[in-house]
CSV table of N, CA and C in Angstrom, one decimal:
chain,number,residue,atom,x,y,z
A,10,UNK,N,-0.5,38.0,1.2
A,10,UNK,CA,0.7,37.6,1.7
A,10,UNK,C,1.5,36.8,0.6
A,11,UNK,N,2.3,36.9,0.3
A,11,UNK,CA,3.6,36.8,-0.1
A,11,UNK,C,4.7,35.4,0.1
A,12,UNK,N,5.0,34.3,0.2
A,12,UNK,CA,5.5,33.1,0.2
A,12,UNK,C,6.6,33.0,-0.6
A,13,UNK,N,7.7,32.6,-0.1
A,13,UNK,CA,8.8,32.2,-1.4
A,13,UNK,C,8.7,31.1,-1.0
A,14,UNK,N,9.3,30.0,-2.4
A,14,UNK,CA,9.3,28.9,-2.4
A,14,UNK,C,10.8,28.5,-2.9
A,15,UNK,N,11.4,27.7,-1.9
A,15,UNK,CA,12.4,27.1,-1.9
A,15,UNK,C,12.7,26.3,-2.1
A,16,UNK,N,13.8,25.4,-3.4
A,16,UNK,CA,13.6,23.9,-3.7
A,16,UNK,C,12.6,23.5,-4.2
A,17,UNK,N,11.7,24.2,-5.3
A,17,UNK,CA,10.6,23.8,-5.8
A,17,UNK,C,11.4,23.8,-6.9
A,18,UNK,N,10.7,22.8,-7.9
A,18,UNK,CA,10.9,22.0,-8.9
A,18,UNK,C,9.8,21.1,-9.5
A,19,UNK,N,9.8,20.9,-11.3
A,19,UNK,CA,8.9,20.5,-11.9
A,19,UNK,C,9.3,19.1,-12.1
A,20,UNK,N,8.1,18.1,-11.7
A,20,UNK,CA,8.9,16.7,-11.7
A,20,UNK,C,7.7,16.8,-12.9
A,21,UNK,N,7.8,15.5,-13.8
A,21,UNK,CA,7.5,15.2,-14.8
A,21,UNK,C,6.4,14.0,-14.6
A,22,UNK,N,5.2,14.1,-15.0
A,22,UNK,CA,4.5,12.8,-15.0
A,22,UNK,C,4.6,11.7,-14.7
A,23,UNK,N,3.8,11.0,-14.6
A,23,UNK,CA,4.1,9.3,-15.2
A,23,UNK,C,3.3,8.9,-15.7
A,24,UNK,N,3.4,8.7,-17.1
A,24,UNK,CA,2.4,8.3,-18.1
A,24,UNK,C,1.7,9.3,-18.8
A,25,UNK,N,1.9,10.8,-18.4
A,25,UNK,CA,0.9,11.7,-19.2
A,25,UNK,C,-0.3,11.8,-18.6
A,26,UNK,N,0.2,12.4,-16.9
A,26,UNK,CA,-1.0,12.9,-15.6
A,26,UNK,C,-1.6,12.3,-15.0
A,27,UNK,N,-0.9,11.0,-14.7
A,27,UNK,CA,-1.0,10.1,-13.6
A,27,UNK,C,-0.7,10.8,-12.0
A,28,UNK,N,0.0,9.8,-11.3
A,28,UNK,CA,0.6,10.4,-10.2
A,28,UNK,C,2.1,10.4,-10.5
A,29,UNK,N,2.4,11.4,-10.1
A,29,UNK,CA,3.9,11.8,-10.6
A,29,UNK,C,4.8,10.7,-9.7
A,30,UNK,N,5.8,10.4,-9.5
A,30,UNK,CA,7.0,9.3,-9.1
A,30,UNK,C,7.2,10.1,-7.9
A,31,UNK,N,7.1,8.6,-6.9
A,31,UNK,CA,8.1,9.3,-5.5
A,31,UNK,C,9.5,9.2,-5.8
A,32,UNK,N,10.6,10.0,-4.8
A,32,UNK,CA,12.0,10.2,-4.6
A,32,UNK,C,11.7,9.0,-3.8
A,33,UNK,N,13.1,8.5,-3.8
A,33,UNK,CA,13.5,7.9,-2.8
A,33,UNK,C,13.1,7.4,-1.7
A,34,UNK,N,13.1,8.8,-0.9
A,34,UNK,CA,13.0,8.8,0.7
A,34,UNK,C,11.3,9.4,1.0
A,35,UNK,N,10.2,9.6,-0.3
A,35,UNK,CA,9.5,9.6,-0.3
A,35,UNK,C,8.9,8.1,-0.4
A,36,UNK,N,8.9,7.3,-1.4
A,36,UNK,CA,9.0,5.8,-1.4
A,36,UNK,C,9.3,5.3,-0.2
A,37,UNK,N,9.9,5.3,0.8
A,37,UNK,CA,11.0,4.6,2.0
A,37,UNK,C,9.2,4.9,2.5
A,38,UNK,N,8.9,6.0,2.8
A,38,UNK,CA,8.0,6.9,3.8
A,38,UNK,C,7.1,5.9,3.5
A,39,UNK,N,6.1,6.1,2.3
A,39,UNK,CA,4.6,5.8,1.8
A,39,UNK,C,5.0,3.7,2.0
A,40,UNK,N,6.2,3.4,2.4
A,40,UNK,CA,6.0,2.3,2.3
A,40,UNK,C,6.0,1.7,4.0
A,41,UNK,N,7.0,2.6,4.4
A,41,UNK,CA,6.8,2.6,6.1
A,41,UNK,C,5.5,2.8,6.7
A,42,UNK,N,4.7,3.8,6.4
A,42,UNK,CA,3.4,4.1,6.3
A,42,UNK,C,2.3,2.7,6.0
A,43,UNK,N,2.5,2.6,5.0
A,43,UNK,CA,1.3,1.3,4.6
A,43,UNK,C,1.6,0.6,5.0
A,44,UNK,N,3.2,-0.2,5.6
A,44,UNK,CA,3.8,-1.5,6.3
A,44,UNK,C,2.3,-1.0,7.5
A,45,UNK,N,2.7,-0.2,8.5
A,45,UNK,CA,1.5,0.2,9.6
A,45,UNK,C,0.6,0.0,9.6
A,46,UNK,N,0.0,0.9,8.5
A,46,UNK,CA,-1.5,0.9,8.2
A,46,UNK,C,-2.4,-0.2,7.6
A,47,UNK,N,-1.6,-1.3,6.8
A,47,UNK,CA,-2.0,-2.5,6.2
A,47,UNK,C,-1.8,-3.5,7.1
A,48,UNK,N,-1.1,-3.8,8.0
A,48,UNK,CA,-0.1,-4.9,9.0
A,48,UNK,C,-1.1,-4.9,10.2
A,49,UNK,N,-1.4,-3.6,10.7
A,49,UNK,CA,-2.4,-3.8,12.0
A,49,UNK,C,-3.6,-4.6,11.7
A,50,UNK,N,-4.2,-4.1,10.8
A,50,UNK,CA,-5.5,-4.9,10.6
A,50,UNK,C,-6.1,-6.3,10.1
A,51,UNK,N,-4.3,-6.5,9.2
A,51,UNK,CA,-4.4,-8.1,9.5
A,51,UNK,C,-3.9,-8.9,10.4
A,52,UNK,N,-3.0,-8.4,11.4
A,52,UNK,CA,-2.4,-8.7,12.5
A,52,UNK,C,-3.9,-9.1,13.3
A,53,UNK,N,-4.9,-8.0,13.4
A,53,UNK,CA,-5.8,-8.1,13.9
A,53,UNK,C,-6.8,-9.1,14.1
A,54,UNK,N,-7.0,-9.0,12.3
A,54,UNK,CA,-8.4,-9.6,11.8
A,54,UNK,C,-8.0,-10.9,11.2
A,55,UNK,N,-6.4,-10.7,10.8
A,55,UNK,CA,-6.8,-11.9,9.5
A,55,UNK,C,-6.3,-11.1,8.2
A,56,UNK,N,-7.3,-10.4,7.9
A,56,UNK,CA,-7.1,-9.9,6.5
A,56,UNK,C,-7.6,-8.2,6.9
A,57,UNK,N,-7.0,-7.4,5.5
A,57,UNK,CA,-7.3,-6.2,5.4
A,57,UNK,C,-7.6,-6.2,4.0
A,58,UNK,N,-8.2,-5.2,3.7
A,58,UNK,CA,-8.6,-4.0,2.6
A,58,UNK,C,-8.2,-3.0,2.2
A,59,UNK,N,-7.7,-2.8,1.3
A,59,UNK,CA,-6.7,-1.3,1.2
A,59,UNK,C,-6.9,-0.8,-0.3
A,60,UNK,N,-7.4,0.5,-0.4
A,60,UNK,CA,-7.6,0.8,-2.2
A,60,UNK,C,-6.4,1.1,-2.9
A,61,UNK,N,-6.6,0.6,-4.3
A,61,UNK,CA,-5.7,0.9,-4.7
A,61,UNK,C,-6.0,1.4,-6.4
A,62,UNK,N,-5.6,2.8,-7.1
A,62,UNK,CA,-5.9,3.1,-8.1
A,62,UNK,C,-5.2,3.5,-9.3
A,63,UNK,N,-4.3,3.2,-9.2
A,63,UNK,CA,-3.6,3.0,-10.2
A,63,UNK,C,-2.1,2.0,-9.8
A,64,UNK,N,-1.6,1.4,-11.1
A,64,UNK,CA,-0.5,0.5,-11.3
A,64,UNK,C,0.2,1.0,-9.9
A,65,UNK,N,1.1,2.1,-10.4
A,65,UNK,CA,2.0,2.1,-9.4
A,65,UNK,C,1.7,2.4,-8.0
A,66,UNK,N,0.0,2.0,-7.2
A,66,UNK,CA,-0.2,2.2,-6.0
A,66,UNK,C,-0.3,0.7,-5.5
A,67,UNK,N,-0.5,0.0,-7.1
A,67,UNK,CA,-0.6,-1.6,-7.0
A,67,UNK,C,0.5,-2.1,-6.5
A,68,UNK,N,1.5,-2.1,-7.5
A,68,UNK,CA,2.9,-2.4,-7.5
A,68,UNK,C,3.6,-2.2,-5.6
A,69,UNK,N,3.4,-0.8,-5.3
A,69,UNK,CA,4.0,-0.8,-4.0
A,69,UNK,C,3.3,-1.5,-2.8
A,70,UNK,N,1.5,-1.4,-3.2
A,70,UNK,CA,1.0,-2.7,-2.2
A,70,UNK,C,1.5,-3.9,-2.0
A,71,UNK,N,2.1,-4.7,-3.3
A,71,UNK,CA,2.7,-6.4,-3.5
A,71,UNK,C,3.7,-5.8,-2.7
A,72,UNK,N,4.4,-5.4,-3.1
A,72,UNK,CA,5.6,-4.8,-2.3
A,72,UNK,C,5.6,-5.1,-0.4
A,73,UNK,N,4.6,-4.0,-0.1
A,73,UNK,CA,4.5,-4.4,1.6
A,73,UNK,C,3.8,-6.0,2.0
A,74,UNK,N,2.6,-6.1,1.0
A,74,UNK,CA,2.7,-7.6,1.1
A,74,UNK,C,3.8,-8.2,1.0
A,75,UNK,N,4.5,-8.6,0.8
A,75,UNK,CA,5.8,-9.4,0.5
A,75,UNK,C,6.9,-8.9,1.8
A,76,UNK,N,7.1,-7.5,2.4
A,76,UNK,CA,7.8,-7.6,3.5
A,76,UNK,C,6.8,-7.8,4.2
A,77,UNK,N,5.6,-7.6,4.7
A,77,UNK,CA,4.7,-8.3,6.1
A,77,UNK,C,4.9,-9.8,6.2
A,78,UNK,N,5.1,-10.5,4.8
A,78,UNK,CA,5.5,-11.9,5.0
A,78,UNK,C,6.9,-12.2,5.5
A,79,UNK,N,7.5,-11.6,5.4
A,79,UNK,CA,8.9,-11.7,5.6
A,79,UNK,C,9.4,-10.8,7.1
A,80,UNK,N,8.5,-9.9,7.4
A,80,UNK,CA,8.4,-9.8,8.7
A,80,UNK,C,8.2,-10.9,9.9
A,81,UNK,N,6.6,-11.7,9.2
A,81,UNK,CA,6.4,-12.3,10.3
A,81,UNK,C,6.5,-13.5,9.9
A,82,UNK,N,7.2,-14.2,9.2
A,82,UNK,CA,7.6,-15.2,8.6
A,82,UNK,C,6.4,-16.3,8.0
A,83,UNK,N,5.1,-15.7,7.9
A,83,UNK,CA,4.6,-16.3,7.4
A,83,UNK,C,3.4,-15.2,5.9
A,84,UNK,N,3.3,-16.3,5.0
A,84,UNK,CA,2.6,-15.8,4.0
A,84,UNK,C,1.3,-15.1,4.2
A,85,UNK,N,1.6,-13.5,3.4
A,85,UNK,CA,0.7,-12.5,3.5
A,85,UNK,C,0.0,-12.4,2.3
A,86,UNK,N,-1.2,-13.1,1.9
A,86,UNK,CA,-1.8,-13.5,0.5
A,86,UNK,C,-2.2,-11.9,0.0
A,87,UNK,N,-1.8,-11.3,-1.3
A,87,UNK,CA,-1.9,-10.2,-1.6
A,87,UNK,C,-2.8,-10.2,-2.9
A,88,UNK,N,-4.1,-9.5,-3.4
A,88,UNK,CA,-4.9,-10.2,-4.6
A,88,UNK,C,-5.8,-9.0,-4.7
A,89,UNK,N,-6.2,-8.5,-5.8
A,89,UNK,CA,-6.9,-7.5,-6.5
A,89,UNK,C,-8.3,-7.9,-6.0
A,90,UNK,N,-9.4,-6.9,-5.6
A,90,UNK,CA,-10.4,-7.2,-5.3
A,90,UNK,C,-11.2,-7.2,-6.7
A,91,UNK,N,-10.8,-5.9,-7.1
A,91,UNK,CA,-11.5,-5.0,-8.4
A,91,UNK,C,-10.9,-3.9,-8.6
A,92,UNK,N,-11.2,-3.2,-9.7
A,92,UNK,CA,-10.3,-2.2,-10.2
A,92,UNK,C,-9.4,-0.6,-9.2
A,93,UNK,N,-10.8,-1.3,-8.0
A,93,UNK,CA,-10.3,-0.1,-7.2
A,93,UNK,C,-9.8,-0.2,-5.4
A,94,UNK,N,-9.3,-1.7,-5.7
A,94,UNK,CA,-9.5,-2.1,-4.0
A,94,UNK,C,-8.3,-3.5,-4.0
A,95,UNK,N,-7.4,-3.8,-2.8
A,95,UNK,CA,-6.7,-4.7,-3.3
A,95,UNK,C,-6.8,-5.7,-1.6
A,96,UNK,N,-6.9,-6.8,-1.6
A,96,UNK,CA,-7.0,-7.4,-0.4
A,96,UNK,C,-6.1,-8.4,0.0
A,97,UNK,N,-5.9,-8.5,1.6
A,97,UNK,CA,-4.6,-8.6,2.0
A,97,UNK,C,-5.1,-10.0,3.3
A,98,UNK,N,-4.4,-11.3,3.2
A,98,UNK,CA,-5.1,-12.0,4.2
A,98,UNK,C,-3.9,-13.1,4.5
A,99,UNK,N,-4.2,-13.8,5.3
A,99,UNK,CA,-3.4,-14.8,6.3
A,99,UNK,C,-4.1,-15.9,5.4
A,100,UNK,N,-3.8,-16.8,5.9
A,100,UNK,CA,-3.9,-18.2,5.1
A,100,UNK,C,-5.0,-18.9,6.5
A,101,UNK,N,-6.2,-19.1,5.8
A,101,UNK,CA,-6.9,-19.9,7.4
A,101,UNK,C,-8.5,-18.7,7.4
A,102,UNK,N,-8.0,-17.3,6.7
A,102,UNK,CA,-8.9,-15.7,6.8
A,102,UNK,C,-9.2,-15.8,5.4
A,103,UNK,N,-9.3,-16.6,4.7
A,103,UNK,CA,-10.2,-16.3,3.3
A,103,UNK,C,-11.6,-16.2,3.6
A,104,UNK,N,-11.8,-15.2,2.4
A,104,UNK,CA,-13.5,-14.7,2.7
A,104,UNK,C,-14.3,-15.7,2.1
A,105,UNK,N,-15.4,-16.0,2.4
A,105,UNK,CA,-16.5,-16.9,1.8
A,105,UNK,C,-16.8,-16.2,0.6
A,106,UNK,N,-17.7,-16.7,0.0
A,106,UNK,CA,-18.0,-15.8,-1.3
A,106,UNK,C,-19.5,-14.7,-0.7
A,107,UNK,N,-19.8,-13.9,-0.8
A,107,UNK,CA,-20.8,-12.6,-0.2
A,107,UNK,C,-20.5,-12.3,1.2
A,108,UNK,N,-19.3,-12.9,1.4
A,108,UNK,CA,-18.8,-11.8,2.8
A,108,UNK,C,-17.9,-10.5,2.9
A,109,UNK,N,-18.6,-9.8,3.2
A,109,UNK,CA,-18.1,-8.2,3.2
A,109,UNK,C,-16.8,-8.0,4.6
């Protein structure tokens, strides 16, 4: 079977085979998305967990950190766990030190 492809186009790296750059309204999406997916579980718990592997997946995490604060008008502590994980907490929900 046979497929034509419409509006396809070669976007360009970032960095030399990273993850290539969102548009716009792709950006809007993956940040509407993680606002959800990041927000419920500290709404929940306190704090969440969310991976993060490279720079620019870093960058857009601070990002929804910084509107969850500004959603709920209070500070949403945003902080690298390790190279592959970034964690997200309320003030009062800090982890002890060997708490998973």
């Amino acid at each position: 079977m046979v497929r034509d492809l419409y509006n396809v186009r070669e976007v360009p790296s970032a960095g030399g085979g990273g993850i290539t750059p969102l548009t716009p309204e792709e950006e809007q999406r993956a940040h509407a998305v993680l606002f959800s997916e990041i927000g419920k579980p500290v709404a929940d718990n306190g704090w969440a967990r969310f991976p993060a592997y490279s720079p620019a997946e870093r960058i857009r995490l601070y990002k929804v950190g910084r509107a969850l604060s500004e959603w709920w008008g209070r500070p949403v502590r945003v902080e690298p766990e390790d190279e592959c994980s970034v964690r997200f907490w309320l003030d009062g929900y800090e982890l002890a030190p060997g708490r998973a």
